[in-house]
Amino acid sequence: VPVKFYCDFLRGYFDGDGCVTSTNNKNPSEIRVSISCPSYSAPDFIKILENLRITASFIKDKRQEKYNNDFGMLSFSGYNKYIFLKYLYYQNCMCLERKFQRALTYCYLIESNSTNRAENTKAMYQYKQFLISYKNQIGEKYNEKHRNYFCN
């Protein structure tokens, strides 16, 4: 997949097999962001994410006896959750509305820093670094849509 299509490819896959869940809607650190995928696809997803300098861990599902294929989930932690969701969802993108709304809520919690945590400030700083890196990677093909994310 060419770099310029990573965002749309990942968003399509995330809308289908991704998840944003929370045990406490007021605390960003309690929100989990993950994508279910077959074990054989995980290295390809991780490579795409590494090219974007986003870190995810693959956790293999232990219930193999119930399923024909090995699978697990890519799990995002720390500021990588924020960067991943900000990268996927920009203004007027085609997406699943309920995932968009959950991502919007999570990003708002980070940006409003309602829990007054240093990790929220770090997430926003790392996102700015990500944008600089992304622009350098894409070069002249940099798409301005990633300047105007929905969570500003």
PDB file of C-alpha atoms in Angstrom:
ATOM      1  CA  VAL A   1       0.000   0.000   0.000  1.00  0.00           C
ATOM      2  CA  PRO A   2       1.561   3.355  -0.983  1.00  0.00           C
ATOM      3  CA  VAL A   3       2.155   5.740   1.938  1.00  0.00           C
ATOM      4  CA  LYS A   4      -0.363   8.272   0.624  1.00  0.00           C
ATOM      5  CA  PHE A   5      -3.135   5.659   1.058  1.00  0.00           C
ATOM      6  CA  TYR A   6      -2.139   4.425   4.544  1.00  0.00           C
ATOM      7  CA  CYS A   7      -4.647   6.672   6.272  1.00  0.00           C
ATOM      8  CA  ASP A   8      -7.633   5.560   4.211  1.00  0.00           C
ATOM      9  CA  PHE A   9      -6.601   1.892   4.290  1.00  0.00           C
ATOM     10  CA  LEU A  10      -6.116   1.881   8.064  1.00  0.00           C
ATOM     11  CA  ARG A  11      -9.340   3.814   8.679  1.00  0.00           C
ATOM     12  CA  GLY A  12     -11.321   1.348   6.561  1.00  0.00           C
ATOM     13  CA  TYR A  13      -9.855  -1.597   8.435  1.00  0.00           C
ATOM     14  CA  PHE A  14     -10.287   0.108  11.805  1.00  0.00           C
ATOM     15  CA  ASP A  15     -13.923   0.980  11.041  1.00  0.00           C
ATOM     16  CA  GLY A  16     -14.526  -2.699  10.325  1.00  0.00           C
ATOM     17  CA  ASP A  17     -12.413  -4.458  12.950  1.00  0.00           C
ATOM     18  CA  GLY A  18     -11.191  -1.754  15.304  1.00  0.00           C
ATOM     19  CA  CYS A  19     -12.472  -0.696  18.659  1.00  0.00           C
ATOM     20  CA  VAL A  20     -12.374   2.258  21.035  1.00  0.00           C
ATOM     21  CA  THR A  21     -13.563   1.185  24.481  1.00  0.00           C
ATOM     22  CA  SER A  22     -13.535   2.741  27.901  1.00  0.00           C
ATOM     23  CA  THR A  23     -14.034   1.713  31.488  1.00  0.00           C
ATOM     24  CA  ASN A  24     -14.216   5.370  32.519  1.00  0.00           C
ATOM     25  CA  ASN A  25     -15.301   7.926  29.918  1.00  0.00           C
ATOM     26  CA  LYS A  26     -13.754  10.787  31.880  1.00  0.00           C
ATOM     27  CA  ASN A  27     -10.183   9.488  31.985  1.00  0.00           C
ATOM     28  CA  PRO A  28      -8.216   9.207  28.690  1.00  0.00           C
ATOM     29  CA  SER A  29      -5.811   6.663  30.159  1.00  0.00           C
ATOM     30  CA  GLU A  30      -8.751   4.272  30.673  1.00  0.00           C
ATOM     31  CA  ILE A  31      -9.594   4.257  26.956  1.00  0.00           C
ATOM     32  CA  ARG A  32      -8.387   1.315  24.884  1.00  0.00           C
ATOM     33  CA  VAL A  33      -7.759   1.445  21.147  1.00  0.00           C
ATOM     34  CA  SER A  34      -7.221  -1.827  19.284  1.00  0.00           C
ATOM     35  CA  ILE A  35      -7.714  -3.638  15.980  1.00  0.00           C
ATOM     36  CA  SER A  36      -8.551  -7.334  15.586  1.00  0.00           C
ATOM     37  CA  CYS A  37      -6.552  -9.058  12.869  1.00  0.00           C
ATOM     38  CA  PRO A  38      -5.281 -12.492  11.824  1.00  0.00           C
ATOM     39  CA  SER A  39      -1.835 -13.349  13.158  1.00  0.00           C
ATOM     40  CA  TYR A  40      -0.415 -13.548   9.639  1.00  0.00           C
ATOM     41  CA  SER A  41      -1.499  -9.926   8.918  1.00  0.00           C
ATOM     42  CA  ALA A  42      -0.099  -8.434  12.123  1.00  0.00           C
ATOM     43  CA  PRO A  43       3.497  -7.990  10.848  1.00  0.00           C
ATOM     44  CA  ASP A  44       2.205  -6.087   7.795  1.00  0.00           C
ATOM     45  CA  PHE A  45       0.100  -3.765   9.942  1.00  0.00           C
ATOM     46  CA  ILE A  46       2.975  -3.224  12.344  1.00  0.00           C
ATOM     47  CA  LYS A  47       5.276  -2.363   9.424  1.00  0.00           C
ATOM     48  CA  ILE A  48       2.787   0.206   8.072  1.00  0.00           C
ATOM     49  CA  LEU A  49       2.432   1.726  11.541  1.00  0.00           C
ATOM     50  CA  GLU A  50       6.211   1.752  12.071  1.00  0.00           C
ATOM     51  CA  ASN A  51       6.611   3.604   8.771  1.00  0.00           C
ATOM     52  CA  LEU A  52       4.332   6.229  10.302  1.00  0.00           C
ATOM     53  CA  ARG A  53       6.249   6.057  13.619  1.00  0.00           C
ATOM     54  CA  ILE A  54       3.166   4.799  15.460  1.00  0.00           C
ATOM     55  CA  THR A  55       3.746   1.926  17.870  1.00  0.00           C
ATOM     56  CA  ALA A  56       1.319  -0.942  18.419  1.00  0.00           C
ATOM     57  CA  SER A  57       1.709  -4.312  20.094  1.00  0.00           C
ATOM     58  CA  PHE A  58       0.233  -7.553  18.806  1.00  0.00           C
ATOM     59  CA  ILE A  59      -1.481  -9.682  21.442  1.00  0.00           C
ATOM     60  CA  LYS A  60      -2.348 -13.175  20.254  1.00  0.00           C
ATOM     61  CA  ASP A  61      -5.772 -14.484  21.252  1.00  0.00           C
ATOM     62  CA  LYS A  62      -5.535 -17.598  23.402  1.00  0.00           C
ATOM     63  CA  ARG A  63      -8.891 -19.063  22.355  1.00  0.00           C
ATOM     64  CA  GLN A  64      -7.484 -20.838  19.277  1.00  0.00           C
ATOM     65  CA  GLU A  65      -9.560 -23.972  19.787  1.00  0.00           C
ATOM     66  CA  LYS A  66     -12.715 -21.954  19.002  1.00  0.00           C
ATOM     67  CA  TYR A  67     -11.472 -20.563  15.682  1.00  0.00           C
ATOM     68  CA  ASN A  68      -9.966 -21.873  12.454  1.00  0.00           C
ATOM     69  CA  ASN A  69      -7.296 -19.165  12.176  1.00  0.00           C
ATOM     70  CA  ASP A  70      -4.877 -17.672  14.671  1.00  0.00           C
ATOM     71  CA  PHE A  71      -5.780 -14.095  15.408  1.00  0.00           C
ATOM     72  CA  GLY A  72      -5.282 -11.388  17.979  1.00  0.00           C
ATOM     73  CA  MET A  73      -5.314  -7.656  18.306  1.00  0.00           C
ATOM     74  CA  LEU A  74      -3.060  -4.737  17.669  1.00  0.00           C
ATOM     75  CA  SER A  75      -3.171  -2.638  20.802  1.00  0.00           C
ATOM     76  CA  PHE A  76      -2.174   1.019  21.045  1.00  0.00           C
ATOM     77  CA  SER A  77      -1.010   2.549  24.297  1.00  0.00           C
ATOM     78  CA  GLY A  78       0.025   5.932  25.647  1.00  0.00           C
ATOM     79  CA  TYR A  79       0.252   8.764  23.145  1.00  0.00           C
ATOM     80  CA  ASN A  80       0.145   6.275  20.244  1.00  0.00           C
ATOM     81  CA  LYS A  81      -3.639   5.941  20.772  1.00  0.00           C
ATOM     82  CA  TYR A  82      -4.053   9.670  20.270  1.00  0.00           C
ATOM     83  CA  ILE A  83      -1.748   9.907  17.264  1.00  0.00           C
ATOM     84  CA  PHE A  84      -3.397   6.910  15.593  1.00  0.00           C
ATOM     85  CA  LEU A  85      -6.926   8.293  15.972  1.00  0.00           C
ATOM     86  CA  LYS A  86      -5.892  11.812  14.942  1.00  0.00           C
ATOM     87  CA  TYR A  87      -4.218  10.356  11.860  1.00  0.00           C
ATOM     88  CA  LEU A  88      -7.266   8.311  10.866  1.00  0.00           C
ATOM     89  CA  TYR A  89     -10.047  10.811  11.343  1.00  0.00           C
ATOM     90  CA  TYR A  90      -9.931  14.215   9.697  1.00  0.00           C
ATOM     91  CA  GLN A  91     -12.680  16.627   8.733  1.00  0.00           C
ATOM     92  CA  ASN A  92     -15.183  15.231   6.216  1.00  0.00           C
ATOM     93  CA  CYS A  93     -13.467  11.852   5.873  1.00  0.00           C
ATOM     94  CA  MET A  94     -15.560   8.825   4.919  1.00  0.00           C
ATOM     95  CA  CYS A  95     -15.884   6.777   8.062  1.00  0.00           C
ATOM     96  CA  LEU A  96     -18.166   4.907  10.389  1.00  0.00           C
ATOM     97  CA  GLU A  97     -19.937   7.617  12.396  1.00  0.00           C
ATOM     98  CA  ARG A  98     -19.961   5.794  15.740  1.00  0.00           C
ATOM     99  CA  LYS A  99     -16.184   5.167  15.588  1.00  0.00           C
ATOM    100  CA  PHE A 100     -15.656   8.780  14.581  1.00  0.00           C
ATOM    101  CA  GLN A 101     -17.694   9.950  17.586  1.00  0.00           C
ATOM    102  CA  ARG A 102     -15.754   7.753  20.009  1.00  0.00           C
ATOM    103  CA  ALA A 103     -12.456   8.991  18.588  1.00  0.00           C
ATOM    104  CA  LEU A 104     -13.715  12.563  18.829  1.00  0.00           C
ATOM    105  CA  THR A 105     -14.626  12.071  22.494  1.00  0.00           C
ATOM    106  CA  TYR A 106     -11.231  10.553  23.299  1.00  0.00           C
ATOM    107  CA  CYS A 107      -9.309  13.317  21.506  1.00  0.00           C
ATOM    108  CA  TYR A 108     -11.384  15.960  23.268  1.00  0.00           C
ATOM    109  CA  LEU A 109     -10.459  14.469  26.656  1.00  0.00           C
ATOM    110  CA  ILE A 110      -6.776  14.607  25.748  1.00  0.00           C
ATOM    111  CA  GLU A 111      -6.927  18.134  24.358  1.00  0.00           C
ATOM    112  CA  SER A 112      -9.005  19.575  27.174  1.00  0.00           C
ATOM    113  CA  ASN A 113      -6.610  17.905  29.647  1.00  0.00           C
ATOM    114  CA  SER A 114      -9.531  17.446  32.005  1.00  0.00           C
ATOM    115  CA  THR A 115      -7.511  15.083  34.193  1.00  0.00           C
ATOM    116  CA  ASN A 116      -4.554  17.503  34.250  1.00  0.00           C
ATOM    117  CA  ARG A 117      -2.027  14.815  33.404  1.00  0.00           C
ATOM    118  CA  ALA A 118       1.392  15.277  31.820  1.00  0.00           C
ATOM    119  CA  GLU A 119       0.654  12.363  29.461  1.00  0.00           C
ATOM    120  CA  ASN A 120      -2.068  14.466  27.757  1.00  0.00           C
ATOM    121  CA  THR A 121       0.402  17.265  27.045  1.00  0.00           C
ATOM    122  CA  LYS A 122       2.954  14.704  25.837  1.00  0.00           C
ATOM    123  CA  ALA A 123       0.379  13.155  23.479  1.00  0.00           C
ATOM    124  CA  MET A 124      -0.322  16.530  21.851  1.00  0.00           C
ATOM    125  CA  TYR A 125       3.410  17.270  21.561  1.00  0.00           C
ATOM    126  CA  GLN A 126       4.092  13.842  20.017  1.00  0.00           C
ATOM    127  CA  TYR A 127       1.243  14.394  17.552  1.00  0.00           C
ATOM    128  CA  LYS A 128       2.870  17.627  16.357  1.00  0.00           C
ATOM    129  CA  GLN A 129       6.154  15.740  15.928  1.00  0.00           C
ATOM    130  CA  PHE A 130       4.271  13.048  14.028  1.00  0.00           C
ATOM    131  CA  LEU A 131       2.844  15.655  11.616  1.00  0.00           C
ATOM    132  CA  ILE A 132       6.315  17.057  10.929  1.00  0.00           C
ATOM    133  CA  SER A 133       7.668  13.561  10.301  1.00  0.00           C
ATOM    134  CA  TYR A 134       4.676  12.663   8.117  1.00  0.00           C
ATOM    135  CA  LYS A 135       5.077  15.812   6.031  1.00  0.00           C
ATOM    136  CA  ASN A 136       8.790  15.063   5.555  1.00  0.00           C
ATOM    137  CA  GLN A 137       8.019  11.468   4.594  1.00  0.00           C
ATOM    138  CA  ILE A 138       5.380  12.422   2.039  1.00  0.00           C
ATOM    139  CA  GLY A 139       7.305  15.473   0.813  1.00  0.00           C
ATOM    140  CA  GLU A 140       5.482  17.476  -1.829  1.00  0.00           C
ATOM    141  CA  LYS A 141       2.650  14.950  -1.815  1.00  0.00           C
ATOM    142  CA  TYR A 142       1.723  15.959   1.745  1.00  0.00           C
ATOM    143  CA  ASN A 143      -2.038  16.119   1.985  1.00  0.00           C
ATOM    144  CA  GLU A 144      -3.362  19.218   3.717  1.00  0.00           C
ATOM    145  CA  LYS A 145      -6.320  17.257   5.106  1.00  0.00           C
ATOM    146  CA  HIS A 146      -4.038  16.198   7.956  1.00  0.00           C
ATOM    147  CA  ARG A 147      -3.566  19.778   9.057  1.00  0.00           C
ATOM    148  CA  ASN A 148      -7.236  20.185   9.953  1.00  0.00           C
ATOM    149  CA  TYR A 149      -8.142  17.282  12.145  1.00  0.00           C
ATOM    150  CA  PHE A 150     -11.518  17.229  13.768  1.00  0.00           C
ATOM    151  CA  CYS A 151     -10.031  17.508  17.270  1.00  0.00           C
ATOM    152  CA  ASN A 152      -8.488  20.965  17.264  1.00  0.00           C
TER     153      ASN A 152
END
